[in-house]
Amino acid sequence: MLSFIVKRLLQVIPLLLVIMTLTFFVMRLAPGNPFASERQLSAVIQQNLNRRFGLDRPIFYLSVQESWTQFDPDGNVEYVNRSIFRPFDPPETRSFALVRWNGFDNQYNSYFFGRYVADDTTKARNWEWGVIGGNFGPSTRFTDARNVTDIILAGLPLSLNLESSPTSSRFASGFRSA
Amino acid sequence: MSAFDPKPSYGSVELTPAGPVAPLPVSELVEGTSLWKDAWRRLRKNHLAVFGGVVLLVIVALALVGAMQLGNRSESPFFNWIPDPLPYQFDSTNLEIANEAPSWSHWMGTDVLGRDLVVRLMVGGAISLMVGLVSTAVSFVIGVSYGAVAGYLGGRTDQVMMRTVDIIYSLPYIFLVIVLVSIAGRSFLILFAALGAVSWLTMARIVRGQVLSLKHQEFVEAARCVGASTFSMIFRHIVPNTLGPVIVYTTLTVPTVMLQEAFLSFLGLGVPPPFSSWGTMVNDGVVSMAIYPWQLIFPAVTLALTLLSLNFVGDGLRDALDPQMRRE
Amino acid sequence: MTRHFAALAAAVAAALGLQACVTAGAYFGATTPPTDKTLIVANQSEPRSLDPHKTAGVPEANVMLNLYDCLTTYDPQTAEPIPCIATSWEHNADASVWTFHLRPEATWTDGNPLTAEDFVYSWRRIIDPATASPYANLLYYVKNGEALNDGTAEDLATLGVRAVDAHTLEVTMERPTAFFVSMTPHYAFTAVPRQAIEAHGDRWLAPENHVSRGPFRLVKRTPYDRIVIEKWDGHWDAARVQLERVIFLPIEDQNTAVSLYKANEVHVLAGGGQSVPTAFVKALRPKLDFHVEPEYGVYYYSLNVNRPPLDNKLVRRALAMSIDKKAICEKFLGGGQVPAWNWIPPKTPNYPYPTPLQYNPEEARRLLAEAGYPGGQGFPKIEIFFNTLESHRQLAELIQNTWRRELNIPVELNNQEWQVYQRTRETRQFDIARDGWIADYLDPNTFLDLFQAVTLNNHPGWANAKYSKLLDRANSDPDPLRRLSLLAEAEAILLDEMPVIPLYYYASVKLRKPFVEGWGDNPLDQNPLKFVSINEAWTPEAGQAH
């Protein structure tokens, strides 16, 4: 019995990965965008927002890059990044790197399936794991660049603690809409 | 869920045990051999089912009258010769009589734009029933075939097929519909297909479960012995035996799909305005139910009545079709 | 489906319950003033951010207005700019260079003095495309603002803002902008704390790192629970501030907000627009703590003037004149909205409103016949586009039917998702499109500017040389009254040409406890809390006498 339960639980892991991936693509394919609201944003501002949150990048793009470090004329450290293999070029040359040689990168690379595998929009380090590493990237809901993981962790004790509050239904509905 | 008799329901005439059979009048012989006639006899004895059936017939008849106005207004020469029997148009607004309570001239009152609710309910009925029936048919066909094949073949095939169902289950289904509708464009046809394509999952699981419990029974073994093909095994011998719960679930799918259509209409992906459907009418009615309750009550009651009737009929059908009942 | 039903049942129960509870009495619910000088505000939704450069929402604005003083602030009664950080300002002859004199005693909550350099830093930050501020477009009036934001210029130092000395800020405009000061209370023009942003990066908004400058400071922020701000004693205007503490609750469900208000657990429903469910408006109207005020915004239909038959002015006027806007506002909307015949909403100080068209279906039919479509004969099918929302759909259905009835013309409806819809409007792939414009600052220019040239926001694609010239002349005119009469002349041209059909002016619908004082119902719906107080001695009797 125990082995059956363990086996079923283990089966869940690949299932979750597939679900996550599919959901990611379905979300990207669907019309709309997190900044769609009643207030109309001009095209320029929309484009700036899309760029900031990595929404301007094509869903799939293959690029093999090399990067190195050098000193610029003022003596500052400079990271240089060059694409050496790019079989199909999207109209905008910012995209996801499938394979990279080096840990350093500029802000337009290190994406594979959006922020599915790797993510750099948090900018805390040059490169971080993406969704499969448990990093859900910056929140488009809280635009002051709070990390989605932080929000989930901050909300968790609250939603586990509902009974202690007299106005608990309010919290519950709030959490649901997160 | 009721237990199922190991005996074959039909299609296994070869297996009728040989032996001395008392001669019977021809008329009785004919009567006794048809499953459907037998079922019909039982159904008629079930008062609730008869009540449900009558209510459904009335609702369908009224919806057909509503459909006549749609035909009359249509631009297609195939339909626009149809006379319009209704005194009001479903889309004619008049703010002077907006939000009027039920009266002799407007039996169910008017909506926020002063449109007669009876007419809107009838026209909406035509659309809602069509959405419900067609989408359910789509989900019935996909769900039953998928579940039966997975359950019968078993093993690895079953694993892969059912995990696929799990995955689709956990995707936000309404999102799938939105993607389907927004990619393929907005039309009634796409709406049917999209709703049907997401509501077959539970059906597939139910059918698979039934098939698993049926496939090792004697009549299946027997059919296999006489060399029935896999296709005929599944669809001729096994599927008819799963029909009881399947029919009940189907009758439940119809109202579910109708509510989902309401949600899609709410998102602007369902029935295009100014056409009405029961779902959109309920949605509109909720907004103002505190002051104009009739705008919610009539469409909600109609929807609930349809749902109940479908359930009664479904229950009656299951009882009538259940092979075990035939022995009593 | 079960969830759908459960939600429905809950909504029914809530609404019926509340409806039954709207009882007799001059006020709605309990009116006992709190004694701890704490105001509790229902704030619609959880703010996306408290960084003034990263948000454009109303709930955010309600909080930030009290955390970051701007050059000027809103007069609570009229929404006109009054001195705040800037004690005075002047501009040159054609209003192309503005100079603001800053209050020397103003400091940040960390003790650093507030200088003109802080504003220069902030304005460069908001215009920087990397910041991706949704309100960057307000700074397009400043020299080089647009070019920097869309990436055609890169050196942020070329933005037309300069610190002459520590307390003098000089702003060079892109073109003469006589109304600039009316924009300066907006939080897009505030200053953000460079020291905190550079020290903590994106974490500068955490309460422990947060540095602000307003009459209140951020004490606690729990997402989806509450935001607490408290009076800051170091503020230059602290003597004026009466409230000790303000709590903002993000309550998205209007029924919940109304129940909490009734129980006196919330004192004000804020958040702009309709904060009370329409269904309650009728029942709540007689209550003394219920307030309806027209907002500075207009709901309208854009007519694509480049497509026949809407390229014909007579047709556009006929369409406009056949709509009974009064009936729409009173019988359909019913939330205190005002029928819109003018383009500029009411309550613009000193503005001489031009005389608009009137509702006249007879005249509309005559105009249509004059345009070559007698009795609607031969009128091609036109389509109304709107973004998906129940109220937009119902109004479109109403207008579709009105035009068919009054003018006998065929109209179709087409709704689209917001993103798709935006593209439709910007590329003008429509005949008629629903539209709305809510002002960010109190000046007719914010409405008239839409048609200055054929830009993305000019959805009808209408342009008129005389109109543009009038606007240019007005905005470089230093005399405010003469300027307003020039703007009115421009509006008269617009009303004559009718590239847009204004339908109604938005209204804000509010509940506010009678003991909350100093809250003005101004057309921008902006209320700095430093003017607000709680009258602890308030009693219903005193209220009645008042």
mmCIF file of C-alpha atoms in Angstrom, chain B:
data_model
loop_
_atom_site.group_PDB
_atom_site.id
_atom_site.type_symbol
_atom_site.label_atom_id
_atom_site.label_comp_id
_atom_site.label_asym_id
_atom_site.label_seq_id
_atom_site.Cartn_x
_atom_site.Cartn_y
_atom_site.Cartn_z
ATOM 1 C CA MET B 1 -24.042 3.950 -8.981
ATOM 2 C CA SER B 2 -25.936 0.765 -9.365
ATOM 3 C CA ALA B 3 -24.394 -2.625 -9.842
ATOM 4 C CA PHE B 4 -24.472 -4.085 -13.277
ATOM 5 C CA ASP B 5 -25.717 -7.380 -14.362
ATOM 6 C CA PRO B 6 -23.068 -9.609 -15.870
ATOM 7 C CA LYS B 7 -25.574 -10.638 -18.482
ATOM 8 C CA PRO B 8 -25.293 -8.994 -21.862
ATOM 9 C CA SER B 9 -27.941 -6.445 -22.574
ATOM 10 C CA TYR B 10 -28.188 -7.025 -26.280
ATOM 11 C CA GLY B 11 -26.019 -7.822 -29.182
ATOM 12 C CA SER B 12 -25.105 -11.172 -27.743
ATOM 13 C CA VAL B 13 -27.940 -13.232 -29.129
ATOM 14 C CA GLU B 14 -25.611 -16.119 -29.857
ATOM 15 C CA LEU B 15 -25.139 -16.675 -26.168
ATOM 16 C CA THR B 16 -28.756 -17.234 -25.260
ATOM 17 C CA PRO B 17 -28.702 -20.563 -23.403
ATOM 18 C CA ALA B 18 -30.185 -23.394 -25.421
ATOM 19 C CA GLY B 19 -32.961 -25.442 -23.899
ATOM 20 C CA PRO B 20 -36.603 -26.107 -23.990
ATOM 21 C CA VAL B 21 -38.484 -22.886 -24.527
ATOM 22 C CA ALA B 22 -42.227 -22.657 -24.076
ATOM 23 C CA PRO B 23 -43.963 -21.474 -27.213
ATOM 24 C CA LEU B 24 -45.106 -17.899 -26.924
ATOM 25 C CA PRO B 25 -47.549 -15.830 -28.923
ATOM 26 C CA VAL B 26 -45.775 -13.890 -31.612
ATOM 27 C CA SER B 27 -46.905 -10.544 -30.249
ATOM 28 C CA GLU B 28 -45.277 -11.126 -26.883
ATOM 29 C CA LEU B 29 -42.091 -12.308 -28.483
ATOM 30 C CA VAL B 30 -41.783 -9.023 -30.382
ATOM 31 C CA GLU B 31 -42.597 -7.049 -27.294
ATOM 32 C CA GLY B 32 -39.974 -8.714 -25.156
ATOM 33 C CA THR B 33 -36.985 -8.499 -27.464
ATOM 34 C CA SER B 34 -36.573 -4.733 -27.796
ATOM 35 C CA LEU B 35 -34.604 -3.012 -25.084
ATOM 36 C CA TRP B 36 -35.881 0.387 -26.109
ATOM 37 C CA LYS B 37 -39.522 -0.546 -26.127
ATOM 38 C CA ASP B 38 -39.095 -2.099 -22.740
ATOM 39 C CA ALA B 39 -37.364 1.019 -21.469
ATOM 40 C CA TRP B 40 -40.072 3.222 -22.859
ATOM 41 C CA ARG B 41 -42.686 1.208 -20.987
ATOM 42 C CA ARG B 42 -40.779 1.615 -17.728
ATOM 43 C CA LEU B 43 -40.156 5.294 -18.337
ATOM 44 C CA ARG B 44 -43.842 5.949 -18.715
ATOM 45 C CA LYS B 45 -44.472 4.444 -15.298
ATOM 46 C CA ASN B 46 -42.007 6.828 -13.669
ATOM 47 C CA HIS B 47 -44.084 9.881 -12.732
ATOM 48 C CA LEU B 48 -41.190 12.200 -12.047
ATOM 49 C CA ALA B 49 -39.612 11.355 -15.369
ATOM 50 C CA VAL B 50 -42.905 11.942 -17.148
ATOM 51 C CA PHE B 51 -43.279 15.271 -15.366
ATOM 52 C CA GLY B 52 -39.723 16.228 -16.343
ATOM 53 C CA GLY B 53 -40.358 15.162 -19.888
ATOM 54 C CA VAL B 54 -43.539 17.215 -20.162
ATOM 55 C CA VAL B 55 -41.835 20.301 -18.718
ATOM 56 C CA LEU B 56 -38.949 19.841 -21.128
ATOM 57 C CA LEU B 57 -41.344 19.497 -24.037
ATOM 58 C CA VAL B 58 -43.102 22.719 -23.047
ATOM 59 C CA ILE B 59 -39.796 24.546 -22.704
ATOM 60 C CA VAL B 60 -38.557 23.233 -26.030
ATOM 61 C CA ALA B 61 -41.845 24.215 -27.688
ATOM 62 C CA LEU B 62 -41.569 27.751 -26.311
ATOM 63 C CA ALA B 63 -37.942 27.928 -27.392
ATOM 64 C CA LEU B 64 -39.010 26.863 -30.879
ATOM 65 C CA VAL B 65 -41.447 29.787 -30.965
ATOM 66 C CA GLY B 66 -38.549 32.016 -29.976
ATOM 67 C CA ALA B 67 -36.490 30.440 -32.735
ATOM 68 C CA MET B 68 -39.199 31.512 -35.189
ATOM 69 C CA GLN B 69 -38.459 35.150 -34.420
ATOM 70 C CA LEU B 70 -34.771 34.474 -34.966
ATOM 71 C CA GLY B 71 -35.617 32.890 -38.300
ATOM 72 C CA ASN B 72 -37.882 35.760 -39.246
ATOM 73 C CA ARG B 73 -35.125 38.266 -38.482
ATOM 74 C CA SER B 74 -32.468 36.263 -40.258
ATOM 75 C CA GLU B 75 -30.980 37.575 -43.464
ATOM 76 C CA SER B 76 -30.873 34.145 -44.992
ATOM 77 C CA PRO B 77 -33.699 33.394 -47.471
ATOM 78 C CA PHE B 78 -33.860 29.871 -46.030
ATOM 79 C CA PHE B 79 -35.328 31.179 -42.806
ATOM 80 C CA ASN B 80 -36.752 34.660 -43.227
ATOM 81 C CA TRP B 81 -40.068 33.421 -44.636
ATOM 82 C CA ILE B 82 -40.889 32.104 -41.143
ATOM 83 C CA PRO B 83 -43.622 34.236 -39.541
ATOM 84 C CA ASP B 84 -42.880 35.931 -36.237
ATOM 85 C CA PRO B 85 -45.626 35.023 -33.771
ATOM 86 C CA LEU B 86 -44.337 37.166 -30.909
ATOM 87 C CA PRO B 87 -45.744 40.628 -30.078
ATOM 88 C CA TYR B 88 -42.339 42.124 -29.181
ATOM 89 C CA GLN B 89 -38.862 41.973 -30.632
ATOM 90 C CA PHE B 90 -36.162 40.526 -28.389
ATOM 91 C CA ASP B 91 -33.937 43.556 -28.998
ATOM 92 C CA SER B 92 -36.338 46.482 -29.106
ATOM 93 C CA THR B 93 -35.391 48.833 -26.295
ATOM 94 C CA ASN B 94 -37.600 51.440 -24.709
ATOM 95 C CA LEU B 95 -36.287 53.273 -21.674
ATOM 96 C CA GLU B 96 -39.787 54.554 -20.886
ATOM 97 C CA ILE B 97 -40.764 51.065 -19.766
ATOM 98 C CA ALA B 98 -37.353 49.992 -18.412
ATOM 99 C CA ASN B 99 -37.351 47.763 -15.332
ATOM 100 C CA GLU B 100 -41.134 47.386 -15.278
ATOM 101 C CA ALA B 101 -42.622 44.815 -12.949
ATOM 102 C CA PRO B 102 -44.639 41.949 -14.451
ATOM 103 C CA SER B 103 -47.967 43.136 -15.829
ATOM 104 C CA TRP B 104 -50.576 42.064 -18.386
ATOM 105 C CA SER B 105 -48.680 43.584 -21.258
ATOM 106 C CA HIS B 106 -45.321 42.215 -20.073
ATOM 107 C CA TRP B 107 -45.939 38.984 -18.220
ATOM 108 C CA MET B 108 -42.448 38.744 -16.816
ATOM 109 C CA GLY B 109 -41.715 42.442 -16.707
ATOM 110 C CA THR B 110 -38.987 44.187 -18.679
ATOM 111 C CA ASP B 111 -35.228 44.375 -18.385
ATOM 112 C CA VAL B 112 -32.969 47.350 -17.786
ATOM 113 C CA LEU B 113 -33.379 48.482 -21.391
ATOM 114 C CA GLY B 114 -37.162 47.999 -21.435
ATOM 115 C CA ARG B 115 -37.128 44.751 -23.418
ATOM 116 C CA ASP B 116 -39.876 42.231 -22.811
ATOM 117 C CA LEU B 117 -38.529 39.372 -20.707
ATOM 118 C CA VAL B 118 -40.913 36.712 -22.047
ATOM 119 C CA VAL B 119 -39.682 37.252 -25.565
ATOM 120 C CA ARG B 120 -36.070 37.403 -24.459
ATOM 121 C CA LEU B 121 -36.522 34.237 -22.471
ATOM 122 C CA MET B 122 -38.006 32.401 -25.462
ATOM 123 C CA VAL B 123 -35.380 33.589 -27.914
ATOM 124 C CA GLY B 124 -32.697 32.962 -25.304
ATOM 125 C CA GLY B 125 -34.121 29.491 -24.756
ATOM 126 C CA ALA B 126 -33.603 28.629 -28.386
ATOM 127 C CA ILE B 127 -29.979 29.705 -28.158
ATOM 128 C CA SER B 128 -29.262 28.214 -24.734
ATOM 129 C CA LEU B 129 -30.800 24.849 -25.533
ATOM 130 C CA MET B 130 -28.914 24.680 -28.759
ATOM 131 C CA VAL B 131 -25.630 25.516 -27.020
ATOM 132 C CA GLY B 132 -26.406 22.970 -24.307
ATOM 133 C CA LEU B 133 -27.415 20.138 -26.608
ATOM 134 C CA VAL B 134 -24.783 20.517 -29.285
ATOM 135 C CA SER B 135 -21.932 20.994 -26.812
ATOM 136 C CA THR B 136 -23.115 18.056 -24.758
ATOM 137 C CA ALA B 137 -23.283 15.918 -27.863
ATOM 138 C CA VAL B 138 -19.690 16.868 -28.649
ATOM 139 C CA SER B 139 -18.573 16.032 -25.128
ATOM 140 C CA PHE B 140 -20.604 12.804 -25.171
ATOM 141 C CA VAL B 141 -18.973 11.533 -28.327
ATOM 142 C CA ILE B 142 -15.441 12.434 -27.272
ATOM 143 C CA GLY B 143 -15.825 11.392 -23.641
ATOM 144 C CA VAL B 144 -17.439 8.020 -24.230
ATOM 145 C CA SER B 145 -15.068 6.949 -26.992
ATOM 146 C CA TYR B 146 -11.998 8.142 -25.113
ATOM 147 C CA GLY B 147 -12.965 6.569 -21.803
ATOM 148 C CA ALA B 148 -14.037 3.297 -23.375
ATOM 149 C CA VAL B 149 -10.884 2.927 -25.429
ATOM 150 C CA ALA B 150 -8.645 3.774 -22.461
ATOM 151 C CA GLY B 151 -10.488 1.434 -20.139
ATOM 152 C CA TYR B 152 -10.668 -1.466 -22.566
ATOM 153 C CA LEU B 153 -7.107 -1.337 -23.842
ATOM 154 C CA GLY B 154 -5.671 -0.778 -20.370
ATOM 155 C CA GLY B 155 -1.973 -0.944 -19.543
ATOM 156 C CA ARG B 156 0.362 1.684 -20.888
ATOM 157 C CA THR B 157 -2.176 3.135 -23.311
ATOM 158 C CA ASP B 158 -4.576 3.656 -20.435
ATOM 159 C CA GLN B 159 -1.842 5.293 -18.341
ATOM 160 C CA VAL B 160 -0.918 7.774 -21.056
ATOM 161 C CA MET B 161 -4.521 8.555 -21.963
ATOM 162 C CA MET B 162 -5.668 9.103 -18.400
ATOM 163 C CA ARG B 163 -2.611 11.185 -17.435
ATOM 164 C CA THR B 164 -3.436 13.359 -20.424
ATOM 165 C CA VAL B 165 -6.921 13.766 -18.987
ATOM 166 C CA ASP B 166 -5.381 14.678 -15.613
ATOM 167 C CA ILE B 167 -3.282 17.341 -17.261
ATOM 168 C CA ILE B 168 -6.161 18.877 -19.169
ATOM 169 C CA TYR B 169 -8.207 18.697 -15.988
ATOM 170 C CA SER B 170 -5.739 20.813 -14.078
ATOM 171 C CA LEU B 171 -5.464 23.482 -16.748
ATOM 172 C CA PRO B 172 -7.853 26.360 -16.135
ATOM 173 C CA TYR B 173 -10.540 25.102 -18.505
ATOM 174 C CA ILE B 174 -12.219 28.440 -19.072
ATOM 175 C CA PHE B 175 -8.847 29.697 -20.153
ATOM 176 C CA LEU B 176 -8.651 26.967 -22.750
ATOM 177 C CA VAL B 177 -12.028 27.995 -24.074
ATOM 178 C CA ILE B 178 -10.941 31.609 -24.227
ATOM 179 C CA VAL B 179 -7.835 30.680 -26.164
ATOM 180 C CA LEU B 180 -9.845 28.460 -28.519
ATOM 181 C CA VAL B 181 -12.463 31.129 -29.123
ATOM 182 C CA SER B 182 -9.999 33.964 -29.510
ATOM 183 C CA ILE B 183 -7.778 32.031 -31.883
ATOM 184 C CA ALA B 184 -10.544 30.544 -34.015
ATOM 185 C CA GLY B 185 -12.761 33.617 -34.022
ATOM 186 C CA ARG B 186 -16.150 34.112 -32.532
ATOM 187 C CA SER B 187 -19.093 32.161 -33.833
ATOM 188 C CA PHE B 188 -21.787 29.873 -32.519
ATOM 189 C CA LEU B 189 -20.045 26.876 -34.061
ATOM 190 C CA ILE B 190 -16.747 27.555 -32.318
ATOM 191 C CA LEU B 191 -18.630 28.131 -29.089
ATOM 192 C CA PHE B 192 -20.232 24.686 -29.302
ATOM 193 C CA ALA B 193 -16.985 22.985 -30.145
ATOM 194 C CA ALA B 194 -15.022 24.821 -27.484
ATOM 195 C CA LEU B 195 -17.478 24.074 -24.716
ATOM 196 C CA GLY B 196 -17.813 20.465 -25.778
ATOM 197 C CA ALA B 197 -14.073 20.049 -26.037
ATOM 198 C CA VAL B 198 -13.511 20.971 -22.408
ATOM 199 C CA SER B 199 -16.432 19.177 -20.801
ATOM 200 C CA TRP B 200 -15.708 15.577 -21.872
ATOM 201 C CA LEU B 201 -13.111 14.875 -19.178
ATOM 202 C CA THR B 202 -15.401 13.697 -16.398
ATOM 203 C CA MET B 203 -17.381 11.691 -18.929
ATOM 204 C CA ALA B 204 -14.199 9.931 -20.009
ATOM 205 C CA ARG B 205 -13.358 9.029 -16.406
ATOM 206 C CA ILE B 206 -16.823 7.676 -15.672
ATOM 207 C CA VAL B 207 -16.901 5.562 -18.788
ATOM 208 C CA ARG B 208 -13.409 4.224 -18.136
ATOM 209 C CA GLY B 209 -14.388 3.194 -14.638
ATOM 210 C CA GLN B 210 -17.445 1.386 -15.949
ATOM 211 C CA VAL B 211 -15.467 -0.325 -18.657
ATOM 212 C CA LEU B 212 -12.840 -1.523 -16.181
ATOM 213 C CA SER B 213 -15.525 -3.205 -14.117
ATOM 214 C CA LEU B 214 -17.218 -4.697 -17.157
ATOM 215 C CA LYS B 215 -14.376 -5.939 -19.253
ATOM 216 C CA HIS B 216 -13.546 -9.050 -17.262
ATOM 217 C CA GLN B 217 -17.114 -10.243 -17.076
ATOM 218 C CA GLU B 218 -18.322 -13.364 -18.755
ATOM 219 C CA PHE B 219 -20.254 -11.862 -21.592
ATOM 220 C CA VAL B 220 -17.173 -9.965 -22.667
ATOM 221 C CA GLU B 221 -15.077 -13.125 -22.495
ATOM 222 C CA ALA B 222 -17.757 -14.881 -24.471
ATOM 223 C CA ALA B 223 -17.874 -12.204 -27.129
ATOM 224 C CA ARG B 224 -14.117 -12.386 -27.398
ATOM 225 C CA CYS B 225 -14.294 -16.139 -27.801
ATOM 226 C CA VAL B 226 -16.579 -15.828 -30.789
ATOM 227 C CA GLY B 227 -14.033 -13.457 -32.340
ATOM 228 C CA ALA B 228 -15.539 -9.997 -32.043
ATOM 229 C CA SER B 229 -13.132 -7.266 -33.150
ATOM 230 C CA THR B 230 -11.781 -4.742 -30.658
ATOM 231 C CA PHE B 231 -13.957 -2.031 -32.145
ATOM 232 C CA SER B 232 -17.101 -4.063 -31.914
ATOM 233 C CA MET B 233 -16.114 -5.266 -28.444
ATOM 234 C CA ILE B 234 -15.922 -1.705 -27.209
ATOM 235 C CA PHE B 235 -18.779 -0.062 -28.977
ATOM 236 C CA ARG B 236 -21.183 -2.930 -29.496
ATOM 237 C CA HIS B 237 -20.779 -4.948 -26.321
ATOM 238 C CA ILE B 238 -19.323 -2.793 -23.576
ATOM 239 C CA VAL B 239 -20.430 0.800 -24.195
ATOM 240 C CA PRO B 240 -24.161 0.022 -24.242
ATOM 241 C CA ASN B 241 -23.764 -1.431 -20.751
ATOM 242 C CA THR B 242 -22.275 1.804 -19.438
ATOM 243 C CA LEU B 243 -25.158 3.888 -20.683
ATOM 244 C CA GLY B 244 -26.944 4.167 -17.327
ATOM 245 C CA PRO B 245 -24.510 6.476 -15.505
ATOM 246 C CA VAL B 246 -23.482 8.035 -18.821
ATOM 247 C CA ILE B 247 -27.011 9.207 -19.497
ATOM 248 C CA VAL B 248 -27.352 10.637 -16.018
ATOM 249 C CA TYR B 249 -24.091 12.459 -16.392
ATOM 250 C CA THR B 250 -25.085 13.717 -19.821
ATOM 251 C CA THR B 251 -28.256 15.218 -18.459
ATOM 252 C CA LEU B 252 -26.108 16.982 -15.885
ATOM 253 C CA THR B 253 -23.717 18.248 -18.541
ATOM 254 C CA VAL B 254 -26.409 20.123 -20.425
ATOM 255 C CA PRO B 255 -27.120 22.676 -17.665
ATOM 256 C CA THR B 256 -23.426 22.901 -16.781
ATOM 257 C CA VAL B 257 -22.605 23.833 -20.328
ATOM 258 C CA MET B 258 -25.431 26.342 -20.326
ATOM 259 C CA LEU B 259 -23.945 28.021 -17.255
ATOM 260 C CA GLN B 260 -20.491 27.975 -18.773
ATOM 261 C CA GLU B 261 -21.926 29.687 -21.798
ATOM 262 C CA ALA B 262 -23.250 32.342 -19.425
ATOM 263 C CA PHE B 263 -19.782 32.844 -18.033
ATOM 264 C CA LEU B 264 -18.309 33.082 -21.514
ATOM 265 C CA SER B 265 -20.971 35.575 -22.515
ATOM 266 C CA PHE B 266 -20.037 37.532 -19.439
ATOM 267 C CA LEU B 267 -16.471 37.634 -20.734
ATOM 268 C CA GLY B 268 -17.781 38.673 -24.110
ATOM 269 C CA LEU B 269 -16.881 35.400 -25.782
ATOM 270 C CA GLY B 270 -20.270 33.739 -25.742
ATOM 271 C CA VAL B 271 -23.489 34.682 -27.452
ATOM 272 C CA PRO B 272 -22.998 37.945 -29.360
ATOM 273 C CA PRO B 273 -25.214 40.904 -28.338
ATOM 274 C CA PRO B 274 -28.019 41.799 -28.667
ATOM 275 C CA PHE B 275 -28.993 38.095 -28.670
ATOM 276 C CA SER B 276 -30.013 36.757 -25.321
ATOM 277 C CA SER B 277 -29.323 33.461 -23.656
ATOM 278 C CA TRP B 278 -30.531 32.283 -20.284
ATOM 279 C CA GLY B 279 -27.031 32.613 -18.942
ATOM 280 C CA THR B 280 -26.646 36.240 -19.995
ATOM 281 C CA MET B 281 -30.095 36.988 -18.625
ATOM 282 C CA VAL B 282 -29.195 35.514 -15.234
ATOM 283 C CA ASN B 283 -25.945 37.471 -15.260
ATOM 284 C CA ASP B 284 -27.755 40.703 -16.032
ATOM 285 C CA GLY B 285 -30.432 39.933 -13.483
ATOM 286 C CA VAL B 286 -27.971 39.401 -10.631
ATOM 287 C CA VAL B 287 -26.796 42.991 -10.920
ATOM 288 C CA SER B 288 -30.178 44.450 -10.151
ATOM 289 C CA MET B 289 -31.867 41.647 -8.231
ATOM 290 C CA ALA B 290 -32.255 43.703 -5.089
ATOM 291 C CA ILE B 291 -34.595 46.186 -6.766
ATOM 292 C CA TYR B 292 -35.906 44.341 -9.826
ATOM 293 C CA PRO B 293 -36.012 40.723 -8.667
ATOM 294 C CA TRP B 294 -38.070 39.507 -11.641
ATOM 295 C CA GLN B 295 -35.093 40.110 -13.928
ATOM 296 C CA LEU B 296 -33.288 37.345 -12.062
ATOM 297 C CA ILE B 297 -36.141 35.138 -10.911
ATOM 298 C CA PHE B 298 -37.686 34.256 -14.275
ATOM 299 C CA PRO B 299 -34.538 33.270 -16.137
ATOM 300 C CA ALA B 300 -33.132 31.568 -13.016
ATOM 301 C CA VAL B 301 -36.323 29.585 -12.458
ATOM 302 C CA THR B 302 -36.432 28.596 -16.110
ATOM 303 C CA LEU B 303 -32.832 27.472 -15.962
ATOM 304 C CA ALA B 304 -33.434 25.566 -12.729
ATOM 305 C CA LEU B 305 -36.605 23.967 -14.061
ATOM 306 C CA THR B 306 -34.780 22.807 -17.169
ATOM 307 C CA LEU B 307 -31.990 21.415 -15.028
ATOM 308 C CA LEU B 308 -34.393 19.564 -12.730
ATOM 309 C CA SER B 309 -36.408 18.182 -15.590
ATOM 310 C CA LEU B 310 -33.286 16.955 -17.301
ATOM 311 C CA ASN B 311 -32.289 15.258 -14.068
ATOM 312 C CA PHE B 312 -35.653 13.568 -13.649
ATOM 313 C CA VAL B 313 -35.630 12.378 -17.214
ATOM 314 C CA GLY B 314 -32.035 11.240 -16.803
ATOM 315 C CA ASP B 315 -32.841 9.294 -13.645
ATOM 316 C CA GLY B 316 -35.871 7.766 -15.299
ATOM 317 C CA LEU B 317 -33.831 6.797 -18.335
ATOM 318 C CA ARG B 318 -31.198 5.153 -16.191
ATOM 319 C CA ASP B 319 -33.764 3.132 -14.311
ATOM 320 C CA ALA B 320 -35.460 2.190 -17.541
ATOM 321 C CA LEU B 321 -32.251 1.181 -19.268
ATOM 322 C CA ASP B 322 -30.680 -0.607 -16.326
ATOM 323 C CA PRO B 323 -30.624 -4.275 -17.276
ATOM 324 C CA GLN B 324 -31.010 -5.377 -13.682
ATOM 325 C CA MET B 325 -34.426 -3.817 -13.495
ATOM 326 C CA ARG B 326 -35.662 -6.007 -16.293
ATOM 327 C CA ARG B 327 -35.792 -9.089 -14.116
ATOM 328 C CA GLU B 328 -38.177 -7.836 -11.507
#
